């Protein structure tokens, strides 16, 4: 069973987040799920999850949301940022995207995560030496090997990966574990509905196989030992990166 007890799971109204939230609920955990779609939140509440509506791209509102969330649920010991968005762009066609599209994608995927870390981690540390807590972000196999049509998304996920490496180094001697969840291409509702957009040779992993592989690690390996938790084809990408650069990162700062 995962070592998390009260989990704030941001971006869990569908797909990988919803599936992880239900699995954690099935383990008897308290799970607070967030997202923007109220109808989805209402449906999840009816299934026993705690819900909270918030838009992570409204970064000015994040501090107030975290005040409210931590005063409503003072036992939150895990913050898992799963919210994310990916937009196809062609740099050859200025009309395929706008400056505002770019800024929204970076804010949603990367800036919001850094602000959330700022408002969550000091709260965890204030609980003292013996109290374990966990900070997770869902990145992507594309953080390691990008694909051409998601240039900003690839960059945001690679940025999150290195953000987490740095946080893990800073928090090495603390009771806070820093975990990166690295999904491959997974057959979520969205992916199934938009399968014609994907390259024909790309095979999506089933959601159940994906969750089984991720939770086999979360449930069985001590959280402080976990770094990148990958599944399916993303495992080889992470291994190649760790085998190539892990030792260099470990000196002199430890990883
Ligand atoms: N599926 C894959 O193949 C795959 C592969 C690699 C990585 N990932 C990553 O896995 C995570 C989940 O993706 P998914 O495939 O499960 O997609 P999804 O079903 O579209 O889920 C995305 C979640 O993020 C939330 N979200 C998006 N923008 C938000 C915002 N501005 N404010 C608050 N919540 C927001 C959505 O909630 P609302 O719409 O209700 O706001 C939803 O709950 C993402 O970070 C994605 O990049 C997915």
XYZ file of N, CA, C and O and ligand atoms in Angstrom, residues 11-17 35-37 54-57 82-84 108 138-140 153 157 183-186 188 191, ligand 1:
164
model
N -5.604 17.885 -10.638
C -5.813 17.432 -12.010
C -6.215 15.978 -12.027
O -5.520 15.123 -12.593
N -7.343 15.684 -11.387
C -7.757 14.272 -11.263
C -9.223 14.088 -11.658
O -9.890 13.174 -11.188
N -9.719 14.950 -12.547
C -11.116 14.826 -12.973
C -11.283 13.850 -14.138
O -12.405 13.573 -14.546
N -10.164 13.369 -14.688
C -10.241 12.387 -15.781
C -8.882 11.697 -15.889
O -7.940 12.038 -15.172
N -8.810 10.720 -16.789
C -7.541 10.119 -17.176
C -6.721 9.521 -16.041
O -7.241 8.890 -15.124
N -5.421 9.755 -16.117
C -4.480 9.133 -15.176
C -4.751 9.574 -13.734
O -4.631 8.776 -12.799
N -5.112 10.850 -13.557
C -5.356 11.374 -12.212
C -6.576 10.731 -11.579
O -6.545 10.316 -10.411
N -9.687 20.079 -10.107
C -9.795 20.275 -11.554
C -10.755 21.423 -11.763
O -11.245 22.023 -10.792
N -11.029 21.715 -13.034
C -11.936 22.836 -13.317
C -13.365 22.370 -13.585
O -14.301 23.106 -13.384
N -13.534 21.142 -14.076
C -14.866 20.707 -14.528
C -15.730 20.279 -13.342
O -15.542 19.198 -12.772
N -10.430 24.156 -8.755
C -9.427 25.210 -8.942
C -8.785 25.100 -10.315
O -8.676 24.016 -10.877
N -8.393 26.257 -10.811
C -7.711 26.328 -12.109
C -6.249 26.661 -11.819
O -5.950 27.767 -11.349
N -5.337 25.734 -12.069
C -3.930 25.982 -11.706
C -3.301 27.089 -12.548
O -2.291 27.671 -12.150
N -3.903 27.385 -13.715
C -3.302 28.442 -14.554
C -3.553 29.835 -13.976
O -2.902 30.801 -14.377
N -0.787 16.480 -11.076
C -1.013 15.663 -12.264
C -1.617 16.498 -13.406
O -1.691 16.054 -14.544
N -2.058 17.720 -13.062
C -2.691 18.566 -14.083
C -1.692 18.870 -15.198
O -0.504 19.076 -14.939
N -2.183 18.881 -16.407
C -1.301 19.172 -17.524
C -2.099 19.315 -18.796
O -3.247 18.873 -18.875
N 0.395 26.590 -17.086
C -0.340 25.421 -16.571
C 0.611 24.289 -16.193
O 0.478 23.679 -15.129
N 3.481 14.500 -12.135
C 3.426 13.637 -13.323
C 4.098 14.378 -14.471
O 3.656 15.471 -14.852
N 5.173 13.792 -14.993
C 5.816 14.405 -16.168
C 5.397 13.592 -17.392
O 4.213 13.412 -17.641
N 6.341 13.049 -18.122
C 6.019 12.294 -19.342
C 7.301 11.661 -19.865
O 8.395 12.220 -19.669
N 5.107 21.532 -24.832
C 4.802 20.481 -23.847
C 6.068 19.689 -23.509
O 6.381 19.489 -22.333
N 7.726 19.499 -19.716
C 7.901 18.242 -18.981
C 9.384 18.007 -18.670
O 9.726 17.538 -17.579
N 4.745 8.779 -17.155
C 3.923 7.893 -17.988
C 4.437 7.825 -19.427
O 4.962 8.816 -19.948
N 4.235 6.674 -20.052
C 4.415 6.618 -21.503
C 3.105 7.089 -22.137
O 2.283 7.733 -21.453
N 2.865 6.762 -23.369
C 1.601 7.049 -24.043
C 0.564 6.052 -23.502
O 0.736 4.841 -23.638
N -0.466 6.576 -22.803
C -1.433 5.705 -22.123
C -2.830 5.937 -22.708
O -3.216 7.084 -22.976
N -5.872 6.798 -22.238
C -6.918 7.463 -21.459
C -8.078 7.779 -22.410
O -7.940 7.670 -23.631
N -7.058 10.157 -25.117
C -6.183 9.531 -26.116
C -7.001 8.622 -27.038
O -6.828 8.621 -28.260
N -2.244 10.071 -21.310
C -0.991 10.040 -21.698
O -0.641 9.340 -22.664
C 0.059 10.827 -20.951
C 1.398 10.553 -21.249
C 2.387 11.251 -20.559
C 2.044 12.184 -19.599
N 0.737 12.441 -19.343
C 0.459 13.452 -18.317
O -0.435 12.901 -17.373
C -1.232 13.931 -16.799
C -2.693 13.559 -16.950
O -3.008 13.471 -18.329
P -4.233 12.630 -18.914
O -3.728 11.961 -20.132
O -4.869 11.844 -17.849
O -5.151 13.828 -19.453
P -6.562 14.425 -18.983
O -7.570 13.337 -18.875
O -6.819 15.551 -19.919
O -6.274 14.973 -17.519
C -5.714 16.218 -17.283
C -6.148 16.668 -15.908
O -5.530 17.935 -15.665
C -6.539 18.847 -15.271
N -6.173 20.189 -15.731
C -5.752 20.589 -16.945
N -5.593 21.915 -16.976
C -5.932 22.373 -15.736
C -5.990 23.649 -15.153
N -5.674 24.760 -15.830
N -6.375 23.746 -13.862
C -6.701 22.647 -13.159
N -6.679 21.404 -13.657
C -6.300 21.274 -14.941
C -7.824 18.365 -15.939
O -8.932 18.808 -15.182
P -10.041 19.856 -15.705
O -10.114 19.721 -17.185
O -11.282 19.432 -14.980
O -9.538 21.178 -15.254
C -7.650 16.848 -15.809
O -8.105 16.410 -14.551
C -0.848 15.216 -17.534
O 0.090 15.936 -16.770
C -0.228 14.705 -18.813
O 0.680 15.626 -19.345
C -0.263 11.786 -19.990
